[in-house]
Amino acid sequence: MKKLLLFAFLLLASYSNVFAYLTQGHFRWRNNDGTETTATWKAGQDTAIKITDHKAIRLRIEISNSNNIVKNNGRELQYATSVNGPWSTISNASEINAFNYV
């Protein structure tokens, strides 16, 4: 019985280290008025903003991998304009997305 419990424990311990644990940390909105180092901030860290025009803005997001395992798991960055969705995948097609990669 002890061997079975030890096996189950080791199996669970190794299973938890197989996957990358990605979490969103902080975010910050930025104006589109300069380079990566000279553009001004639109608001403080982790502060929501109200968009009143259709000018381009930037969003910086911190993503953390808590167990440092590198794995391509096919995740995509998505956004929604409502709490209930629908969710749209961000791509380089700026004519169909509210956001795009630059």
PDB file of N, CA and C in Angstrom:
ATOM      1  N   MET A   1       0.822  -1.190   0.000  1.00  0.00           N
ATOM      2  CA  MET A   1       0.000   0.000   0.000  1.00  0.00           C
ATOM      3  C   MET A   1       0.869   1.258   0.000  1.00  0.00           C
ATOM      4  N   LYS A   2       1.968   1.218   0.786  1.00  0.00           N
ATOM      5  CA  LYS A   2       2.856   2.377   0.837  1.00  0.00           C
ATOM      6  C   LYS A   2       3.496   2.634  -0.523  1.00  0.00           C
ATOM      7  N   LYS A   3       3.856   1.566  -1.222  1.00  0.00           N
ATOM      8  CA  LYS A   3       4.467   1.720  -2.540  1.00  0.00           C
ATOM      9  C   LYS A   3       3.477   2.336  -3.526  1.00  0.00           C
ATOM     10  N   LEU A   4       2.209   1.940  -3.434  1.00  0.00           N
ATOM     11  CA  LEU A   4       1.185   2.490  -4.317  1.00  0.00           C
ATOM     12  C   LEU A   4       0.979   3.980  -4.038  1.00  0.00           C
ATOM     13  N   LEU A   5       0.939   4.362  -2.770  1.00  0.00           N
ATOM     14  CA  LEU A   5       0.791   5.774  -2.414  1.00  0.00           C
ATOM     15  C   LEU A   5       2.001   6.584  -2.864  1.00  0.00           C
ATOM     16  N   LEU A   6       3.191   6.030  -2.689  1.00  0.00           N
ATOM     17  CA  LEU A   6       4.403   6.713  -3.127  1.00  0.00           C
ATOM     18  C   LEU A   6       4.399   6.887  -4.646  1.00  0.00           C
ATOM     19  N   PHE A   7       3.988   5.853  -5.375  1.00  0.00           N
ATOM     20  CA  PHE A   7       3.906   5.937  -6.831  1.00  0.00           C
ATOM     21  C   PHE A   7       2.910   7.017  -7.255  1.00  0.00           C
ATOM     22  N   ALA A   8       1.744   7.044  -6.613  1.00  0.00           N
ATOM     23  CA  ALA A   8       0.724   8.046  -6.948  1.00  0.00           C
ATOM     24  C   ALA A   8       1.245   9.452  -6.666  1.00  0.00           C
ATOM     25  N   PHE A   9       1.933   9.633  -5.551  1.00  0.00           N
ATOM     26  CA  PHE A   9       2.496  10.942  -5.211  1.00  0.00           C
ATOM     27  C   PHE A   9       3.535  11.381  -6.242  1.00  0.00           C
ATOM     28  N   LEU A  10       4.441  10.485  -6.598  1.00  0.00           N
ATOM     29  CA  LEU A  10       5.475  10.815  -7.583  1.00  0.00           C
ATOM     30  C   LEU A  10       4.873  11.097  -8.958  1.00  0.00           C
ATOM     31  N   LEU A  11       3.838  10.363  -9.316  1.00  0.00           N
ATOM     32  CA  LEU A  11       3.167  10.597 -10.592  1.00  0.00           C
ATOM     33  C   LEU A  11       2.538  11.989 -10.618  1.00  0.00           C
ATOM     34  N   LEU A  12       1.857  12.365  -9.556  1.00  0.00           N
ATOM     35  CA  LEU A  12       1.245  13.695  -9.485  1.00  0.00           C
ATOM     36  C   LEU A  12       2.297  14.793  -9.446  1.00  0.00           C
ATOM     37  N   ALA A  13       3.379  14.569  -8.728  1.00  0.00           N
ATOM     38  CA  ALA A  13       4.444  15.575  -8.643  1.00  0.00           C
ATOM     39  C   ALA A  13       5.091  15.796 -10.000  1.00  0.00           C
ATOM     40  N   SER A  14       5.325  14.728 -10.741  1.00  0.00           N
ATOM     41  CA  SER A  14       5.940  14.892 -12.065  1.00  0.00           C
ATOM     42  C   SER A  14       4.946  15.479 -13.059  1.00  0.00           C
ATOM     43  N   TYR A  15       3.670  15.172 -12.929  1.00  0.00           N
ATOM     44  CA  TYR A  15       2.644  15.705 -13.820  1.00  0.00           C
ATOM     45  C   TYR A  15       2.553  17.221 -13.700  1.00  0.00           C
ATOM     46  N   SER A  16       2.666  17.741 -12.490  1.00  0.00           N
ATOM     47  CA  SER A  16       2.539  19.187 -12.295  1.00  0.00           C
ATOM     48  C   SER A  16       3.723  19.953 -12.869  1.00  0.00           C
ATOM     49  N   ASN A  17       4.833  19.295 -13.146  1.00  0.00           N
ATOM     50  CA  ASN A  17       6.005  19.973 -13.703  1.00  0.00           C
ATOM     51  C   ASN A  17       6.127  19.813 -15.212  1.00  0.00           C
ATOM     52  N   VAL A  18       5.139  19.217 -15.854  1.00  0.00           N
ATOM     53  CA  VAL A  18       5.189  18.999 -17.292  1.00  0.00           C
ATOM     54  C   VAL A  18       4.675  20.214 -18.058  1.00  0.00           C
ATOM     55  N   PHE A  19       3.774  20.978 -17.472  1.00  0.00           N
ATOM     56  CA  PHE A  19       3.110  22.069 -18.172  1.00  0.00           C
ATOM     57  C   PHE A  19       3.643  23.423 -17.733  1.00  0.00           C
ATOM     58  N   ALA A  20       3.661  24.354 -18.662  1.00  0.00           N
ATOM     59  CA  ALA A  20       4.022  25.733 -18.343  1.00  0.00           C
ATOM     60  C   ALA A  20       2.814  26.401 -17.692  1.00  0.00           C
ATOM     61  N   TYR A  21       3.054  27.144 -16.636  1.00  0.00           N
ATOM     62  CA  TYR A  21       1.988  27.867 -15.958  1.00  0.00           C
ATOM     63  C   TYR A  21       2.118  29.337 -16.298  1.00  0.00           C
ATOM     64  N   LEU A  22       1.342  29.784 -17.278  1.00  0.00           N
ATOM     65  CA  LEU A  22       1.409  31.166 -17.722  1.00  0.00           C
ATOM     66  C   LEU A  22       0.327  31.974 -17.029  1.00  0.00           C
ATOM     67  N   THR A  23       0.733  33.098 -16.462  1.00  0.00           N
ATOM     68  CA  THR A  23      -0.221  33.995 -15.820  1.00  0.00           C
ATOM     69  C   THR A  23       0.069  35.422 -16.242  1.00  0.00           C
ATOM     70  N   GLN A  24      -0.986  36.216 -16.305  1.00  0.00           N
ATOM     71  CA  GLN A  24      -0.804  37.629 -16.624  1.00  0.00           C
ATOM     72  C   GLN A  24      -0.460  38.358 -15.343  1.00  0.00           C
ATOM     73  N   GLY A  25       0.604  39.142 -15.405  1.00  0.00           N
ATOM     74  CA  GLY A  25       1.001  39.947 -14.261  1.00  0.00           C
ATOM     75  C   GLY A  25       0.409  41.336 -14.382  1.00  0.00           C
ATOM     76  N   HIS A  26       1.222  42.285 -14.727  1.00  0.00           N
ATOM     77  CA  HIS A  26       0.795  43.677 -14.824  1.00  0.00           C
ATOM     78  C   HIS A  26       0.532  44.065 -16.273  1.00  0.00           C
ATOM     79  N   PHE A  27      -0.160  45.193 -16.438  1.00  0.00           N
ATOM     80  CA  PHE A  27      -0.368  45.757 -17.769  1.00  0.00           C
ATOM     81  C   PHE A  27      -0.277  47.270 -17.664  1.00  0.00           C
ATOM     82  N   ARG A  28      -0.008  47.909 -18.784  1.00  0.00           N
ATOM     83  CA  ARG A  28       0.053  49.373 -18.804  1.00  0.00           C
ATOM     84  C   ARG A  28      -0.195  49.874 -20.223  1.00  0.00           C
ATOM     85  N   TRP A  29      -1.067  50.868 -20.327  1.00  0.00           N
ATOM     86  CA  TRP A  29      -1.390  51.482 -21.611  1.00  0.00           C
ATOM     87  C   TRP A  29      -0.391  52.573 -21.928  1.00  0.00           C
ATOM     88  N   ARG A  30      -0.093  52.711 -23.222  1.00  0.00           N
ATOM     89  CA  ARG A  30       0.902  53.678 -23.663  1.00  0.00           C
ATOM     90  C   ARG A  30       0.402  54.420 -24.897  1.00  0.00           C
ATOM     91  N   ASN A  31       0.761  55.697 -25.008  1.00  0.00           N
ATOM     92  CA  ASN A  31       0.433  56.474 -26.200  1.00  0.00           C
ATOM     93  C   ASN A  31       1.320  56.033 -27.352  1.00  0.00           C
ATOM     94  N   ASN A  32       0.854  56.210 -28.557  1.00  0.00           N
ATOM     95  CA  ASN A  32       1.610  55.834 -29.752  1.00  0.00           C
ATOM     96  C   ASN A  32       2.330  57.075 -30.286  1.00  0.00           C
ATOM     97  N   ASP A  33       3.168  57.677 -29.440  1.00  0.00           N
ATOM     98  CA  ASP A  33       3.788  58.959 -29.790  1.00  0.00           C
ATOM     99  C   ASP A  33       5.313  58.943 -29.737  1.00  0.00           C
ATOM    100  N   GLY A  34       5.903  57.793 -29.901  1.00  0.00           N
ATOM    101  CA  GLY A  34       7.362  57.714 -29.872  1.00  0.00           C
ATOM    102  C   GLY A  34       7.835  56.293 -30.095  1.00  0.00           C
ATOM    103  N   THR A  35       9.103  56.072 -29.774  1.00  0.00           N
ATOM    104  CA  THR A  35       9.683  54.741 -29.914  1.00  0.00           C
ATOM    105  C   THR A  35       9.338  53.903 -28.692  1.00  0.00           C
ATOM    106  N   GLU A  36       9.898  52.724 -28.633  1.00  0.00           N
ATOM    107  CA  GLU A  36       9.651  51.860 -27.474  1.00  0.00           C
ATOM    108  C   GLU A  36      10.133  52.506 -26.177  1.00  0.00           C
ATOM    109  N   THR A  37      11.176  53.302 -26.258  1.00  0.00           N
ATOM    110  CA  THR A  37      11.720  53.924 -25.043  1.00  0.00           C
ATOM    111  C   THR A  37      11.247  55.357 -24.821  1.00  0.00           C
ATOM    112  N   THR A  38      10.774  56.048 -25.868  1.00  0.00           N
ATOM    113  CA  THR A  38      10.412  57.459 -25.692  1.00  0.00           C
ATOM    114  C   THR A  38       8.911  57.729 -25.652  1.00  0.00           C
ATOM    115  N   ALA A  39       8.072  56.768 -26.008  1.00  0.00           N
ATOM    116  CA  ALA A  39       6.622  56.991 -25.984  1.00  0.00           C
ATOM    117  C   ALA A  39       6.159  57.250 -24.551  1.00  0.00           C
ATOM    118  N   THR A  40       5.146  58.091 -24.408  1.00  0.00           N
ATOM    119  CA  THR A  40       4.641  58.450 -23.078  1.00  0.00           C
ATOM    120  C   THR A  40       3.575  57.456 -22.626  1.00  0.00           C
ATOM    121  N   TRP A  41       3.392  57.372 -21.309  1.00  0.00           N
ATOM    122  CA  TRP A  41       2.403  56.459 -20.738  1.00  0.00           C
ATOM    123  C   TRP A  41       1.036  57.126 -20.731  1.00  0.00           C
ATOM    124  N   LYS A  42       0.004  56.372 -21.024  1.00  0.00           N
ATOM    125  CA  LYS A  42      -1.367  56.883 -21.034  1.00  0.00           C
ATOM    126  C   LYS A  42      -1.967  56.847 -19.632  1.00  0.00           C
ATOM    127  N   ALA A  43      -1.539  55.900 -18.819  1.00  0.00           N
ATOM    128  CA  ALA A  43      -2.054  55.754 -17.455  1.00  0.00           C
ATOM    129  C   ALA A  43      -1.032  54.988 -16.634  1.00  0.00           C
ATOM    130  N   GLY A  44      -1.273  54.915 -15.343  1.00  0.00           N
ATOM    131  CA  GLY A  44      -0.393  54.173 -14.452  1.00  0.00           C
ATOM    132  C   GLY A  44      -0.525  52.671 -14.655  1.00  0.00           C
ATOM    133  N   GLN A  45       0.397  51.927 -14.061  1.00  0.00           N
ATOM    134  CA  GLN A  45       0.385  50.468 -14.161  1.00  0.00           C
ATOM    135  C   GLN A  45      -0.909  49.906 -13.596  1.00  0.00           C
ATOM    136  N   ASP A  46      -1.487  48.926 -14.285  1.00  0.00           N
ATOM    137  CA  ASP A  46      -2.717  48.233 -13.875  1.00  0.00           C
ATOM    138  C   ASP A  46      -3.918  49.169 -13.753  1.00  0.00           C
ATOM    139  N   THR A  47      -3.927  50.238 -14.542  1.00  0.00           N
ATOM    140  CA  THR A  47      -5.014  51.211 -14.507  1.00  0.00           C
ATOM    141  C   THR A  47      -5.809  51.139 -15.803  1.00  0.00           C
ATOM    142  N   ALA A  48      -7.116  50.964 -15.681  1.00  0.00           N
ATOM    143  CA  ALA A  48      -7.982  50.937 -16.861  1.00  0.00           C
ATOM    144  C   ALA A  48      -8.071  52.338 -17.452  1.00  0.00           C
ATOM    145  N   ILE A  49      -8.304  52.413 -18.754  1.00  0.00           N
ATOM    146  CA  ILE A  49      -8.434  53.704 -19.420  1.00  0.00           C
ATOM    147  C   ILE A  49      -9.767  53.757 -20.151  1.00  0.00           C
ATOM    148  N   LYS A  50     -10.186  54.974 -20.472  1.00  0.00           N
ATOM    149  CA  LYS A  50     -11.378  55.174 -21.289  1.00  0.00           C
ATOM    150  C   LYS A  50     -10.906  55.671 -22.646  1.00  0.00           C
ATOM    151  N   ILE A  51     -11.280  54.973 -23.693  1.00  0.00           N
ATOM    152  CA  ILE A  51     -10.867  55.348 -25.042  1.00  0.00           C
ATOM    153  C   ILE A  51     -11.945  56.252 -25.630  1.00  0.00           C
ATOM    154  N   THR A  52     -11.555  57.479 -25.978  1.00  0.00           N
ATOM    155  CA  THR A  52     -12.517  58.458 -26.476  1.00  0.00           C
ATOM    156  C   THR A  52     -12.322  58.793 -27.945  1.00  0.00           C
ATOM    157  N   ASP A  53     -11.313  58.236 -28.571  1.00  0.00           N
ATOM    158  CA  ASP A  53     -11.072  58.484 -29.991  1.00  0.00           C
ATOM    159  C   ASP A  53     -10.568  57.194 -30.641  1.00  0.00           C
ATOM    160  N   HIS A  54     -10.243  57.265 -31.890  1.00  0.00           N
ATOM    161  CA  HIS A  54      -9.780  56.066 -32.602  1.00  0.00           C
ATOM    162  C   HIS A  54      -8.296  56.135 -32.938  1.00  0.00           C
ATOM    163  N   LYS A  55      -7.532  56.843 -32.120  1.00  0.00           N
ATOM    164  CA  LYS A  55      -6.086  56.903 -32.333  1.00  0.00           C
ATOM    165  C   LYS A  55      -5.447  55.595 -31.873  1.00  0.00           C
ATOM    166  N   ALA A  56      -4.341  55.251 -32.509  1.00  0.00           N
ATOM    167  CA  ALA A  56      -3.613  54.033 -32.123  1.00  0.00           C
ATOM    168  C   ALA A  56      -3.009  54.213 -30.733  1.00  0.00           C
ATOM    169  N   ILE A  57      -3.119  53.189 -29.904  1.00  0.00           N
ATOM    170  CA  ILE A  57      -2.483  53.161 -28.587  1.00  0.00           C
ATOM    171  C   ILE A  57      -1.777  51.817 -28.443  1.00  0.00           C
ATOM    172  N   ARG A  58      -0.950  51.708 -27.418  1.00  0.00           N
ATOM    173  CA  ARG A  58      -0.189  50.481 -27.193  1.00  0.00           C
ATOM    174  C   ARG A  58      -0.556  49.887 -25.840  1.00  0.00           C
ATOM    175  N   LEU A  59      -0.415  48.589 -25.731  1.00  0.00           N
ATOM    176  CA  LEU A  59      -0.653  47.896 -24.475  1.00  0.00           C
ATOM    177  C   LEU A  59       0.540  47.001 -24.188  1.00  0.00           C
ATOM    178  N   ARG A  60       1.128  47.180 -23.024  1.00  0.00           N
ATOM    179  CA  ARG A  60       2.246  46.330 -22.600  1.00  0.00           C
ATOM    180  C   ARG A  60       1.714  45.381 -21.525  1.00  0.00           C
ATOM    181  N   ILE A  61       1.958  44.079 -21.727  1.00  0.00           N
ATOM    182  CA  ILE A  61       1.454  43.060 -20.808  1.00  0.00           C
ATOM    183  C   ILE A  61       2.616  42.220 -20.299  1.00  0.00           C
ATOM    184  N   GLU A  62       2.616  41.948 -19.002  1.00  0.00           N
ATOM    185  CA  GLU A  62       3.622  41.059 -18.413  1.00  0.00           C
ATOM    186  C   GLU A  62       3.031  39.654 -18.317  1.00  0.00           C
ATOM    187  N   ILE A  63       3.719  38.685 -18.905  1.00  0.00           N
ATOM    188  CA  ILE A  63       3.317  37.279 -18.825  1.00  0.00           C
ATOM    189  C   ILE A  63       4.403  36.533 -18.070  1.00  0.00           C
ATOM    190  N   SER A  64       4.000  35.733 -17.101  1.00  0.00           N
ATOM    191  CA  SER A  64       4.932  35.013 -16.247  1.00  0.00           C
ATOM    192  C   SER A  64       4.804  33.515 -16.451  1.00  0.00           C
ATOM    193  N   ASN A  65       5.919  32.815 -16.491  1.00  0.00           N
ATOM    194  CA  ASN A  65       5.951  31.362 -16.556  1.00  0.00           C
ATOM    195  C   ASN A  65       6.495  30.883 -15.222  1.00  0.00           C
ATOM    196  N   SER A  66       5.609  30.435 -14.335  1.00  0.00           N
ATOM    197  CA  SER A  66       5.997  30.168 -12.950  1.00  0.00           C
ATOM    198  C   SER A  66       6.917  28.969 -12.762  1.00  0.00           C
ATOM    199  N   ASN A  67       6.947  28.017 -13.689  1.00  0.00           N
ATOM    200  CA  ASN A  67       7.856  26.887 -13.477  1.00  0.00           C
ATOM    201  C   ASN A  67       8.942  26.804 -14.543  1.00  0.00           C
ATOM    202  N   ASN A  68       9.102  27.855 -15.342  1.00  0.00           N
ATOM    203  CA  ASN A  68      10.205  28.001 -16.301  1.00  0.00           C
ATOM    204  C   ASN A  68      10.321  26.877 -17.329  1.00  0.00           C
ATOM    205  N   ILE A  69       9.231  26.200 -17.624  1.00  0.00           N
ATOM    206  CA  ILE A  69       9.255  25.173 -18.664  1.00  0.00           C
ATOM    207  C   ILE A  69       8.890  25.832 -19.987  1.00  0.00           C
ATOM    208  N   VAL A  70       9.743  25.665 -20.985  1.00  0.00           N
ATOM    209  CA  VAL A  70       9.494  26.232 -22.306  1.00  0.00           C
ATOM    210  C   VAL A  70       8.702  25.219 -23.116  1.00  0.00           C
ATOM    211  N   LYS A  71       7.525  25.632 -23.562  1.00  0.00           N
ATOM    212  CA  LYS A  71       6.681  24.713 -24.313  1.00  0.00           C
ATOM    213  C   LYS A  71       5.792  25.518 -25.246  1.00  0.00           C
ATOM    214  N   ASN A  72       5.704  25.101 -26.489  1.00  0.00           N
ATOM    215  CA  ASN A  72       4.801  25.739 -27.435  1.00  0.00           C
ATOM    216  C   ASN A  72       3.447  25.066 -27.290  1.00  0.00           C
ATOM    217  N   ASN A  73       2.542  25.720 -26.566  1.00  0.00           N
ATOM    218  CA  ASN A  73       1.250  25.102 -26.310  1.00  0.00           C
ATOM    219  C   ASN A  73       0.137  25.670 -27.181  1.00  0.00           C
ATOM    220  N   GLY A  74       0.484  26.454 -28.207  1.00  0.00           N
ATOM    221  CA  GLY A  74      -0.514  26.935 -29.144  1.00  0.00           C
ATOM    222  C   GLY A  74      -1.446  27.995 -28.594  1.00  0.00           C
ATOM    223  N   ARG A  75      -1.079  28.650 -27.528  1.00  0.00           N
ATOM    224  CA  ARG A  75      -1.931  29.702 -26.962  1.00  0.00           C
ATOM    225  C   ARG A  75      -1.933  30.914 -27.869  1.00  0.00           C
ATOM    226  N   GLU A  76      -3.040  31.635 -27.863  1.00  0.00           N
ATOM    227  CA  GLU A  76      -3.167  32.842 -28.662  1.00  0.00           C
ATOM    228  C   GLU A  76      -3.608  33.986 -27.763  1.00  0.00           C
ATOM    229  N   LEU A  77      -3.197  35.182 -28.106  1.00  0.00           N
ATOM    230  CA  LEU A  77      -3.632  36.364 -27.382  1.00  0.00           C
ATOM    231  C   LEU A  77      -4.963  36.801 -27.966  1.00  0.00           C
ATOM    232  N   GLN A  78      -5.980  36.935 -27.114  1.00  0.00           N
ATOM    233  CA  GLN A  78      -7.314  37.293 -27.568  1.00  0.00           C
ATOM    234  C   GLN A  78      -7.849  38.478 -26.782  1.00  0.00           C
ATOM    235  N   TYR A  79      -8.853  39.130 -27.342  1.00  0.00           N
ATOM    236  CA  TYR A  79      -9.517  40.240 -26.662  1.00  0.00           C
ATOM    237  C   TYR A  79     -11.024  40.135 -26.886  1.00  0.00           C
ATOM    238  N   ALA A  80     -11.775  40.804 -26.017  1.00  0.00           N
ATOM    239  CA  ALA A  80     -13.227  40.902 -26.171  1.00  0.00           C
ATOM    240  C   ALA A  80     -13.635  42.325 -25.827  1.00  0.00           C
ATOM    241  N   THR A  81     -14.680  42.798 -26.443  1.00  0.00           N
ATOM    242  CA  THR A  81     -15.186  44.138 -26.136  1.00  0.00           C
ATOM    243  C   THR A  81     -16.333  44.074 -25.142  1.00  0.00           C
ATOM    244  N   SER A  82     -16.658  42.872 -24.684  1.00  0.00           N
ATOM    245  CA  SER A  82     -17.706  42.658 -23.701  1.00  0.00           C
ATOM    246  C   SER A  82     -17.253  41.553 -22.752  1.00  0.00           C
ATOM    247  N   VAL A  83     -17.737  41.587 -21.529  1.00  0.00           N
ATOM    248  CA  VAL A  83     -17.367  40.568 -20.543  1.00  0.00           C
ATOM    249  C   VAL A  83     -17.756  39.175 -21.023  1.00  0.00           C
ATOM    250  N   ASN A  84     -18.861  39.062 -21.729  1.00  0.00           N
ATOM    251  CA  ASN A  84     -19.362  37.772 -22.196  1.00  0.00           C
ATOM    252  C   ASN A  84     -18.861  37.383 -23.584  1.00  0.00           C
ATOM    253  N   GLY A  85     -17.912  38.146 -24.135  1.00  0.00           N
ATOM    254  CA  GLY A  85     -17.367  37.815 -25.451  1.00  0.00           C
ATOM    255  C   GLY A  85     -18.190  38.449 -26.548  1.00  0.00           C
ATOM    256  N   PRO A  86     -18.000  38.052 -27.767  1.00  0.00           N
ATOM    257  CA  PRO A  86     -17.136  36.977 -28.238  1.00  0.00           C
ATOM    258  C   PRO A  86     -15.664  37.370 -28.212  1.00  0.00           C
ATOM    259  N   TRP A  87     -14.787  36.373 -28.132  1.00  0.00           N
ATOM    260  CA  TRP A  87     -13.350  36.596 -28.093  1.00  0.00           C
ATOM    261  C   TRP A  87     -12.789  36.547 -29.507  1.00  0.00           C
ATOM    262  N   SER A  88     -11.894  37.489 -29.820  1.00  0.00           N
ATOM    263  CA  SER A  88     -11.247  37.554 -31.133  1.00  0.00           C
ATOM    264  C   SER A  88      -9.743  37.383 -30.957  1.00  0.00           C
ATOM    265  N   THR A  89      -9.126  36.585 -31.812  1.00  0.00           N
ATOM    266  CA  THR A  89      -7.682  36.368 -31.760  1.00  0.00           C
ATOM    267  C   THR A  89      -6.967  37.542 -32.407  1.00  0.00           C
ATOM    268  N   ILE A  90      -5.942  38.046 -31.748  1.00  0.00           N
ATOM    269  CA  ILE A  90      -5.164  39.162 -32.271  1.00  0.00           C
ATOM    270  C   ILE A  90      -4.211  38.648 -33.345  1.00  0.00           C
ATOM    271  N   SER A  91      -4.143  39.379 -34.455  1.00  0.00           N
ATOM    272  CA  SER A  91      -3.251  39.018 -35.553  1.00  0.00           C
ATOM    273  C   SER A  91      -2.657  40.293 -36.138  1.00  0.00           C
ATOM    274  N   ASN A  92      -2.037  40.200 -37.285  1.00  0.00           N
ATOM    275  CA  ASN A  92      -1.493  41.379 -37.964  1.00  0.00           C
ATOM    276  C   ASN A  92      -2.498  42.034 -38.893  1.00  0.00           C
ATOM    277  N   ALA A  93      -3.707  41.516 -38.960  1.00  0.00           N
ATOM    278  CA  ALA A  93      -4.731  42.057 -39.859  1.00  0.00           C
ATOM    279  C   ALA A  93      -5.441  43.231 -39.189  1.00  0.00           C
ATOM    280  N   SER A  94      -4.841  44.404 -39.249  1.00  0.00           N
ATOM    281  CA  SER A  94      -5.367  45.560 -38.530  1.00  0.00           C
ATOM    282  C   SER A  94      -6.728  46.016 -39.036  1.00  0.00           C
ATOM    283  N   GLU A  95      -7.086  45.667 -40.273  1.00  0.00           N
ATOM    284  CA  GLU A  95      -8.373  46.119 -40.803  1.00  0.00           C
ATOM    285  C   GLU A  95      -9.556  45.356 -40.209  1.00  0.00           C
ATOM    286  N   ILE A  96      -9.311  44.208 -39.564  1.00  0.00           N
ATOM    287  CA  ILE A  96     -10.419  43.449 -38.983  1.00  0.00           C
ATOM    288  C   ILE A  96     -10.327  43.318 -37.464  1.00  0.00           C
ATOM    289  N   ASN A  97      -9.258  43.802 -36.846  1.00  0.00           N
ATOM    290  CA  ASN A  97      -9.071  43.672 -35.407  1.00  0.00           C
ATOM    291  C   ASN A  97      -8.962  45.027 -34.728  1.00  0.00           C
ATOM    292  N   ALA A  98      -9.443  45.091 -33.499  1.00  0.00           N
ATOM    293  CA  ALA A  98      -9.254  46.302 -32.706  1.00  0.00           C
ATOM    294  C   ALA A  98      -7.797  46.431 -32.283  1.00  0.00           C
ATOM    295  N   PHE A  99      -7.095  45.294 -32.157  1.00  0.00           N
ATOM    296  CA  PHE A  99      -5.680  45.268 -31.796  1.00  0.00           C
ATOM    297  C   PHE A  99      -4.925  44.498 -32.864  1.00  0.00           C
ATOM    298  N   ASN A 100      -3.637  44.781 -33.007  1.00  0.00           N
ATOM    299  CA  ASN A 100      -2.791  43.976 -33.882  1.00  0.00           C
ATOM    300  C   ASN A 100      -1.362  44.006 -33.374  1.00  0.00           C
ATOM    301  N   TYR A 101      -0.599  42.974 -33.752  1.00  0.00           N
ATOM    302  CA  TYR A 101       0.812  42.899 -33.386  1.00  0.00           C
ATOM    303  C   TYR A 101       1.606  43.880 -34.228  1.00  0.00           C
ATOM    304  N   VAL A 102       2.571  44.517 -33.604  1.00  0.00           N
ATOM    305  CA  VAL A 102       3.452  45.433 -34.342  1.00  0.00           C
ATOM    306  C   VAL A 102       4.876  44.987 -34.132  1.00  0.00           C
TER     307      VAL A 102
END
